[in-house]
Short mmCIF file of C-alpha atoms and ligand atoms in Angstrom, two decimals:
data_model
loop_
_atom_site.label_atom_id
_atom_site.label_comp_id
_atom_site.label_asym_id
_atom_site.label_seq_id
_atom_site.Cartn_x
_atom_site.Cartn_y
_atom_site.Cartn_z
CA MET A 1 93.02 29.46 66.17
CA THR A 2 93.65 27.30 63.24
CA GLY A 3 92.54 23.65 63.95
CA ALA A 4 94.45 20.44 62.96
CA SER A 5 92.15 19.99 60.13
CA GLU A 6 93.34 22.91 58.09
CA PHE A 7 95.12 21.57 55.24
CA VAL A 8 97.25 23.32 52.53
CA VAL A 9 97.50 21.24 49.26
CA GLN A 10 100.56 22.81 47.62
CA GLY A 11 102.75 25.73 47.39
CA TRP A 12 103.34 26.48 51.05
CA CYS A 13 106.36 25.72 53.25
CA PRO A 14 104.62 23.08 55.50
CA GLY A 15 104.00 23.53 59.46
CA ALA A 16 102.64 21.17 61.93
CA LEU A 17 99.34 22.71 62.23
CA ARG A 18 99.14 23.60 58.13
CA PRO A 19 100.64 20.26 56.77
CA MET A 20 101.24 19.98 52.77
CA LEU A 21 99.79 17.21 50.91
CA SER A 22 102.79 14.97 49.27
CA GLY A 23 102.49 11.64 47.12
CA ASP A 24 102.76 9.60 50.39
CA GLY A 25 100.36 11.58 52.54
CA LEU A 26 100.81 14.51 54.60
CA VAL A 27 103.98 16.30 55.73
CA VAL A 28 104.13 17.52 58.88
CA ARG A 29 107.07 19.89 59.63
CA ILE A 30 107.93 20.19 63.35
CA ARG A 31 110.13 23.46 64.16
CA PRO A 32 112.28 22.42 67.28
CA ASP A 33 112.85 25.29 69.88
CA ALA A 34 115.96 26.66 69.60
CA GLY A 35 117.07 23.74 67.24
CA ARG A 36 116.93 21.36 70.10
CA LEU A 37 115.01 18.12 71.07
CA THR A 38 115.09 16.53 74.65
CA ARG A 39 115.71 12.83 74.61
CA THR A 40 112.06 12.87 75.45
CA GLN A 41 111.16 14.83 72.51
CA ALA A 42 113.25 12.85 70.06
CA ALA A 43 111.85 9.73 71.20
CA GLY A 44 108.03 10.98 71.13
CA ILE A 45 108.58 12.08 67.45
CA ALA A 46 110.01 8.72 66.71
CA LYS A 47 106.82 6.90 68.30
CA ALA A 48 104.42 9.34 66.66
CA ALA A 49 105.96 9.20 63.34
CA ARG A 50 105.24 4.99 63.42
CA THR A 51 101.87 5.58 65.02
CA HIS A 52 100.51 8.48 62.95
CA GLY A 53 102.68 8.68 59.68
CA ASN A 54 104.85 6.01 57.71
CA GLY A 55 107.62 5.95 60.09
CA LEU A 56 109.68 8.03 57.68
CA ILE A 57 111.06 11.36 59.06
CA ASP A 58 112.95 14.09 57.10
CA LEU A 59 115.46 16.61 58.11
CA SER A 60 115.07 19.87 56.35
CA SER A 61 117.56 22.44 55.30
CA ARG A 62 116.21 24.76 57.34
CA GLY A 63 116.84 22.63 60.40
CA ASN A 64 113.19 21.41 60.80
CA VAL A 65 111.94 17.87 61.32
CA GLN A 66 109.24 16.41 58.84
CA VAL A 67 106.93 13.28 59.56
CA ARG A 68 105.72 11.91 56.24
CA GLY A 69 102.98 9.87 55.46
CA VAL A 70 100.12 11.19 57.95
CA THR A 71 96.78 10.97 57.11
CA GLN A 72 93.93 13.45 57.51
CA ALA A 73 92.53 11.06 59.93
CA SER A 74 95.69 10.57 61.99
CA HIS A 75 96.69 14.34 61.82
CA PRO A 76 94.82 15.37 64.92
CA GLY A 77 96.60 12.35 67.31
CA LEU A 78 99.84 13.37 65.87
CA ILE A 79 99.05 16.94 67.00
CA GLU A 80 97.95 15.96 70.35
CA ASP A 81 101.17 13.82 70.84
CA LEU A 82 103.46 16.67 69.62
CA ARG A 83 101.67 18.90 72.08
CA ALA A 84 102.08 16.82 75.01
CA LEU A 85 105.87 17.08 73.99
CA ASP A 86 105.69 20.74 73.75
CA LEU A 87 106.53 20.76 70.17
CA ILE A 88 103.27 22.81 68.92
CA ASP A 89 102.67 26.40 68.80
CA ALA A 90 99.69 28.30 70.11
CA ASP A 91 98.39 28.61 66.44
CA ALA A 92 99.44 28.36 62.63
CA ALA A 93 100.44 32.17 62.39
CA THR A 94 102.83 31.71 65.47
CA GLU A 95 104.31 28.80 63.91
CA ALA A 96 104.71 30.73 60.68
CA ARG A 97 106.62 33.33 62.34
CA ARG A 98 108.97 31.32 64.17
CA ALA A 99 111.18 30.76 61.31
CA ILE A 100 114.33 30.78 63.15
CA MET A 101 117.62 28.77 62.33
CA VAL A 102 119.79 28.28 65.28
CA THR A 103 123.52 26.86 65.37
CA PRO A 104 123.94 23.45 66.42
CA PHE A 105 126.92 24.58 68.48
CA ALA A 106 124.89 26.59 70.46
CA ASP A 107 125.82 27.91 74.15
CA ALA A 108 123.49 29.09 76.57
CA THR A 109 123.77 32.65 75.27
CA THR A 110 122.48 31.48 71.97
CA SER A 111 119.97 29.14 73.11
CA SER A 112 118.49 32.07 75.34
CA LEU A 113 118.88 34.81 72.41
CA ALA A 114 116.91 31.92 70.33
CA ARG A 115 114.00 31.94 72.63
CA ARG A 116 113.84 35.65 73.17
CA LEU A 117 113.99 36.18 69.27
CA ALA A 118 110.63 33.55 69.23
CA ALA A 119 109.08 35.53 71.68
CA GLU A 120 109.46 38.59 70.39
CA LEU A 121 108.57 37.53 66.70
CA THR A 122 104.93 36.72 67.93
CA GLN A 123 104.53 40.78 68.02
CA GLY A 124 106.57 41.12 64.95
CA PRO A 125 105.35 42.24 61.19
CA VAL A 126 104.19 39.74 58.96
CA LEU A 127 106.62 38.52 56.62
CA PRO A 128 107.01 36.29 53.44
CA GLY A 129 107.03 32.61 53.87
CA LYS A 130 110.56 31.79 53.01
CA PHE A 131 111.89 34.96 55.31
CA GLY A 132 113.80 33.95 58.01
CA PHE A 133 116.60 34.50 60.79
CA ALA A 134 119.61 32.95 61.60
CA VAL A 135 120.87 32.78 65.37
CA ASP A 136 124.49 31.89 64.19
CA THR A 137 126.46 32.88 67.55
CA GLY A 138 128.39 29.87 68.52
CA PRO A 139 132.26 30.19 68.46
CA ALA A 140 132.15 31.02 64.55
CA PRO A 141 129.43 31.53 62.03
CA VAL A 142 128.40 27.73 60.64
CA LEU A 143 125.09 28.92 58.81
CA GLN A 144 126.30 31.61 56.46
CA ALA A 145 125.80 29.14 53.39
CA VAL A 146 122.07 28.40 54.81
CA SER A 147 119.13 30.26 53.78
CA ALA A 148 118.40 33.15 55.89
CA ASP A 149 117.20 37.00 56.02
CA ILE A 150 118.54 38.49 59.22
CA ARG A 151 121.58 36.92 60.93
CA LEU A 152 122.81 37.29 64.68
CA GLU A 153 126.59 36.44 64.33
CA ARG A 154 129.64 36.76 66.45
CA CYS A 155 132.45 39.37 65.16
CA ALA A 156 136.10 38.23 65.72
CA ALA A 157 136.37 39.91 69.13
CA GLY A 158 133.73 37.88 70.28
CA GLY A 159 130.80 40.58 70.48
CA LEU A 160 127.63 40.16 68.72
CA ILE A 161 126.25 42.00 65.16
CA LEU A 162 123.12 42.17 63.49
CA ARG A 163 123.80 41.70 59.63
CA CYS A 164 121.42 41.77 57.00
CA ASP A 165 121.62 38.80 54.35
CA GLY A 166 123.42 40.26 51.28
CA VAL A 167 125.39 42.96 53.42
CA PRO A 168 128.73 41.72 54.13
CA LEU A 169 129.23 43.91 57.60
CA GLY A 170 126.79 44.06 60.66
CA THR A 171 125.64 46.19 63.47
CA PRO A 172 127.24 45.25 66.95
CA VAL A 173 124.25 44.61 69.41
CA THR A 174 123.95 43.49 72.98
CA PRO A 175 122.72 39.77 74.55
CA GLN A 176 120.12 42.35 75.97
CA ASP A 177 118.80 43.93 72.88
CA ALA A 178 119.50 41.77 70.10
CA ALA A 179 116.33 40.10 69.75
CA GLN A 180 114.55 43.08 69.47
CA ARG A 181 117.06 44.99 67.30
CA ALA A 182 116.35 42.03 65.06
CA VAL A 183 112.65 42.29 65.01
CA ASP A 184 113.36 45.94 64.18
CA LEU A 185 115.11 45.19 61.28
CA ALA A 186 112.25 42.94 60.06
CA HIS A 187 109.88 46.23 60.76
CA TRP A 188 112.44 47.98 58.39
CA PHE A 189 112.75 45.37 55.73
CA VAL A 190 108.61 45.56 55.33
CA ALA A 191 108.87 49.60 55.71
CA ALA A 192 111.30 49.71 53.00
CA GLY A 193 109.14 47.94 50.47
CA GLY A 194 110.92 44.84 50.69
CA VAL A 195 107.39 42.70 50.36
CA THR A 196 105.79 42.44 47.15
CA ALA A 197 102.71 40.37 46.89
CA GLY A 198 103.46 38.54 49.88
CA ARG A 199 107.18 37.58 48.68
CA GLY A 200 110.40 39.12 49.34
CA ARG A 201 113.91 38.36 50.61
CA MET A 202 116.43 40.78 52.20
CA ALA A 203 119.30 40.25 49.92
CA ALA A 204 116.97 41.22 46.89
CA LEU A 205 116.12 44.43 48.66
CA ILE A 206 119.66 45.15 49.26
CA ALA A 207 120.56 44.39 45.72
CA ARG A 208 118.14 47.19 44.66
CA GLY A 209 120.40 49.54 46.76
CA VAL A 210 118.00 49.92 49.86
CA ARG A 211 120.48 49.37 53.04
CA PRO A 212 119.34 50.15 56.82
CA GLU A 213 121.57 51.50 59.33
CA GLN A 214 125.63 51.85 58.87
CA ALA A 215 126.98 48.55 59.30
CA ASP A 216 130.87 48.53 60.22
CA THR A 217 131.73 45.10 61.76
CA ALA A 218 132.78 41.93 59.75
CA PRO A 219 131.42 38.59 61.24
CA ALA A 220 134.34 36.27 62.63
CA PRO A 221 135.76 34.18 59.82
CA PRO A 222 133.58 30.80 59.17
CA PRO A 223 135.63 27.51 59.91
CA SER A 224 136.92 25.79 56.93
CA ALA A 225 134.71 22.71 56.94
CA TYR A 226 132.79 20.39 58.96
CA GLY A 227 131.13 17.16 59.00
CA PRO A 228 130.11 14.01 60.58
CA GLY A 229 132.36 12.77 63.20
CA LEU A 230 133.09 13.58 66.75
CA HIS A 231 132.82 17.27 67.91
CA PRO A 232 133.50 19.27 71.07
CA MET A 233 129.56 19.18 71.83
CA GLY A 234 128.76 15.21 70.70
CA ALA A 235 128.69 13.19 67.73
CA LEU A 236 127.58 14.53 64.63
CA VAL A 237 125.76 12.05 62.40
CA GLY A 238 124.15 12.06 58.89
CA PHE A 239 121.46 9.95 57.03
CA GLU A 240 121.18 9.27 53.35
CA PHE A 241 119.38 11.64 51.83
CA GLY A 242 118.62 13.08 55.39
CA GLN A 243 115.94 10.82 56.08
CA ILE A 244 115.44 8.87 58.88
CA GLN A 245 113.61 5.68 60.07
CA ALA A 246 111.62 6.24 63.37
CA GLU A 247 113.51 3.26 64.94
CA THR A 248 117.03 5.35 64.13
CA LEU A 249 115.88 8.38 65.76
CA ALA A 250 114.46 6.03 68.74
CA ALA A 251 118.06 4.58 69.15
CA LEU A 252 119.77 8.14 69.13
CA ALA A 253 117.38 9.57 71.44
CA ALA A 254 118.62 6.66 73.90
CA LEU A 255 121.84 8.21 73.77
CA GLY A 256 121.28 11.58 74.29
CA ASN A 257 119.45 15.09 73.81
CA VAL A 258 119.44 16.10 69.81
CA ARG A 259 120.50 19.22 68.09
CA VAL A 260 119.11 19.71 64.60
CA THR A 261 121.23 21.24 61.91
CA PRO A 262 120.38 22.58 58.39
CA TRP A 263 123.00 20.08 56.91
CA ARG A 264 120.41 17.38 57.29
CA MET A 265 122.60 16.05 60.27
CA LEU A 266 121.68 15.27 63.89
CA LEU A 267 124.42 16.31 66.83
CA ILE A 268 124.09 14.07 69.53
CA GLU A 269 125.04 15.97 72.62
CA GLY A 270 127.44 14.54 75.05
CA LEU A 271 128.88 11.57 72.99
CA THR A 272 132.44 10.71 72.97
CA ALA A 273 132.45 7.93 70.78
CA LEU A 274 130.57 7.61 67.55
CA PRO A 275 127.18 5.47 67.34
CA ASP A 276 127.86 2.05 65.42
CA ARG A 277 125.02 1.69 63.04
CA PRO A 278 125.05 1.15 59.46
CA ASP A 279 122.15 3.30 58.69
CA LEU A 280 124.27 6.28 60.17
CA ILE A 281 126.89 8.44 58.07
CA VAL A 282 129.63 9.04 60.44
CA ALA A 283 133.02 9.40 57.94
CA VAL A 284 133.73 12.40 56.11
CA ASP A 285 134.36 10.61 53.05
CA ASP A 286 131.21 8.47 52.83
CA PRO A 287 129.94 8.28 49.08
CA ARG A 288 126.13 8.87 50.36
CA ARG A 289 127.58 12.26 51.25
CA ARG A 290 128.21 12.82 47.26
CA VAL A 291 124.58 12.44 46.28
CA ILE A 292 121.70 14.41 46.79
CA ALA A 293 118.06 13.48 45.93
CA CYS A 294 114.95 14.93 46.50
CA THR A 295 111.77 12.83 47.40
CA GLY A 296 110.93 11.87 44.10
CA ALA A 297 108.16 9.59 42.79
CA PRO A 298 106.20 8.12 44.52
CA GLY A 299 106.49 10.42 47.45
CA CYS A 300 106.19 13.93 45.89
CA LEU A 301 103.13 14.34 43.28
CA GLN A 302 105.10 16.88 40.95
CA ALA A 303 108.09 14.06 40.74
CA HIS A 304 108.43 12.47 36.80
CA ALA A 305 110.28 9.60 38.39
CA PRO A 306 111.80 7.53 41.16
CA VAL A 307 115.15 9.36 41.88
CA ARG A 308 116.64 7.95 45.02
CA PRO A 309 117.23 4.45 43.90
CA LEU A 310 118.92 6.06 40.76
CA ALA A 311 121.19 8.27 43.17
CA ARG A 312 121.94 5.29 45.43
CA ARG A 313 123.13 3.36 42.47
CA LEU A 314 125.42 6.05 41.08
CA ALA A 315 127.03 7.03 44.57
CA ASP A 316 130.08 4.76 44.04
CA GLN A 317 130.61 6.66 40.66
CA VAL A 318 131.06 10.21 42.01
CA PRO A 319 134.35 10.78 42.79
CA LEU A 320 135.64 12.23 46.51
CA GLY A 321 135.00 16.29 45.97
CA LYS A 322 132.30 15.90 43.50
CA THR A 323 128.40 15.99 44.00
CA LEU A 324 125.76 14.57 42.12
CA HIS A 325 122.10 15.69 42.29
CA VAL A 326 119.48 13.89 40.93
CA THR A 327 115.78 15.47 41.36
CA GLY A 328 112.41 14.52 40.48
CA CYS A 329 111.55 17.62 38.60
CA ALA A 330 113.30 20.77 37.73
CA LYS A 331 112.30 22.64 40.89
CA GLY A 332 115.27 21.14 42.69
CA CYS A 333 113.82 21.50 46.03
CA ALA A 334 117.01 19.33 47.60
CA HIS A 335 119.70 21.42 46.10
CA PRO A 336 118.75 24.93 44.53
CA GLY A 337 122.27 25.32 43.63
CA ALA A 338 124.88 24.16 41.10
CA ALA A 339 126.21 20.44 41.22
CA ASP A 340 128.83 18.78 39.30
CA ILE A 341 126.41 16.96 37.27
CA THR A 342 122.59 17.19 38.10
CA LEU A 343 120.13 14.68 36.82
CA VAL A 344 116.74 16.17 36.19
CA ALA A 345 113.66 13.71 35.44
CA THR A 346 111.13 14.69 33.06
CA ALA A 347 108.41 13.33 31.30
CA LYS A 348 110.83 11.81 28.33
CA GLY A 349 113.66 10.72 30.58
CA PHE A 350 116.52 12.63 32.51
CA ASP A 351 118.06 15.61 31.30
CA ARG A 352 121.99 15.76 32.40
CA ILE A 353 123.44 19.04 33.33
CA ARG A 354 127.15 19.93 34.23
CA GLN A 355 128.37 22.66 36.40
CA GLY A 356 124.62 23.85 36.92
CA SER A 357 121.50 23.74 38.64
CA ALA A 358 118.44 22.08 37.93
CA GLN A 359 117.06 25.01 35.85
CA ASP A 360 119.95 25.36 33.89
CA LEU A 361 120.30 24.04 30.08
CA PRO A 362 120.81 20.65 29.96
CA GLU A 363 123.94 18.97 27.73
CA ALA A 364 121.82 16.16 26.91
CA ALA A 365 118.06 15.23 27.23
CA GLY A 366 115.43 12.36 27.57
CA LEU A 367 118.35 9.80 29.00
CA ALA A 368 117.05 6.59 30.38
CA ALA A 369 118.26 5.52 33.83
CA ALA A 370 119.98 2.30 32.48
CA GLU A 371 121.94 4.51 30.05
CA ILE A 372 123.35 7.04 32.58
CA GLU A 373 124.58 4.11 34.27
CA SER A 374 126.05 2.22 31.75
CA GLU A 375 127.47 5.38 30.44
CA GLY A 376 129.62 6.18 33.51
CA LEU A 377 128.91 9.64 34.88
CA PHE A 378 132.80 11.50 35.36
CA ARG A 379 134.36 9.61 32.34
S1 SF4 B 401 112.24 18.74 43.32
FE1 SF4 B 401 110.20 18.43 42.41
S2 SF4 B 401 109.91 16.25 42.45
FE2 SF4 B 401 111.77 16.46 44.03
S3 SF4 B 401 110.70 16.84 45.81
FE3 SF4 B 401 110.46 19.10 44.82
S4 SF4 B 401 108.83 19.29 43.72
FE4 SF4 B 401 109.13 17.11 44.06
#
């Protein structure tokens, strides 16, 4: 078993038992079982984040919850508290295998399927660190824009299908065999040569022309859009830059059980009215939804500059329907895709990219933050 004192400095997706060192201490990533936290678990994370971390909690784009500012000395106590809440796997290897994202609009069948898949994966193949599964079997698929390699979805007729990322069609499966078939597909991925030097993604293998068994069933069409607000299952609320203060999480936990989404929002089950707090994003047109910013300096060791204060000041300049991405380095962790404008911090100032991602060629380089603000972003 891997103990709480095993630390990875950089280059890993952090887990709880293998945290990653960042500029403000260790980042401890919790993978909620089937994407759900009971009120007790959510309140317990809030308390543990205050006690053992710096009180800041991030929501990841893979539906995980990250406690920040943990120290090597406080990590064992955090793990002990999280284990008492049933949020810690038996060991780091089991934790790493349970890379499953679950639709926040899960019904009982979906939750049970996610748990069966987690159990089957303990005997599954060793997969690359970024490889993941999506159990997207709510009324309609909502995770198709979210990174995953093997997907369980529903077809238009309501039945379950198993689909490889990169292939538009899937294969019908049943609630009884779906989990095992997903693990079989992972074995196929490895046997077909999908892993090279410990890395590999399903879509890349498919792009090389390698295909599993014949797939013939399309997933149900996804909904046109969804955002913060009231939903049949409760209230979906967002947070500036996907970061929550421990006090906010504690207040939300008092309202109901929590579902974690890959959109850096939380669904509070059973609410029929929106919680009234200024630190929550509850409106689709809130300007804070138009800006994306990573941790930046000083929280990230790779960052060339602080980015969130600048993003916050620029939010009102971003028109409805447009997006601004401000990133502390060209890695672009917070938003790998394109944005209308991307500002990349470098050693010489900010690079500005239009209609591209953080790694694309800039149209202007070495800009000062004050210059960007006074020029106006979307003139
Ligand atoms: S994009 Fe760069 S600066 Fe921002 S969190 Fe990722 S590594 Fe750190």
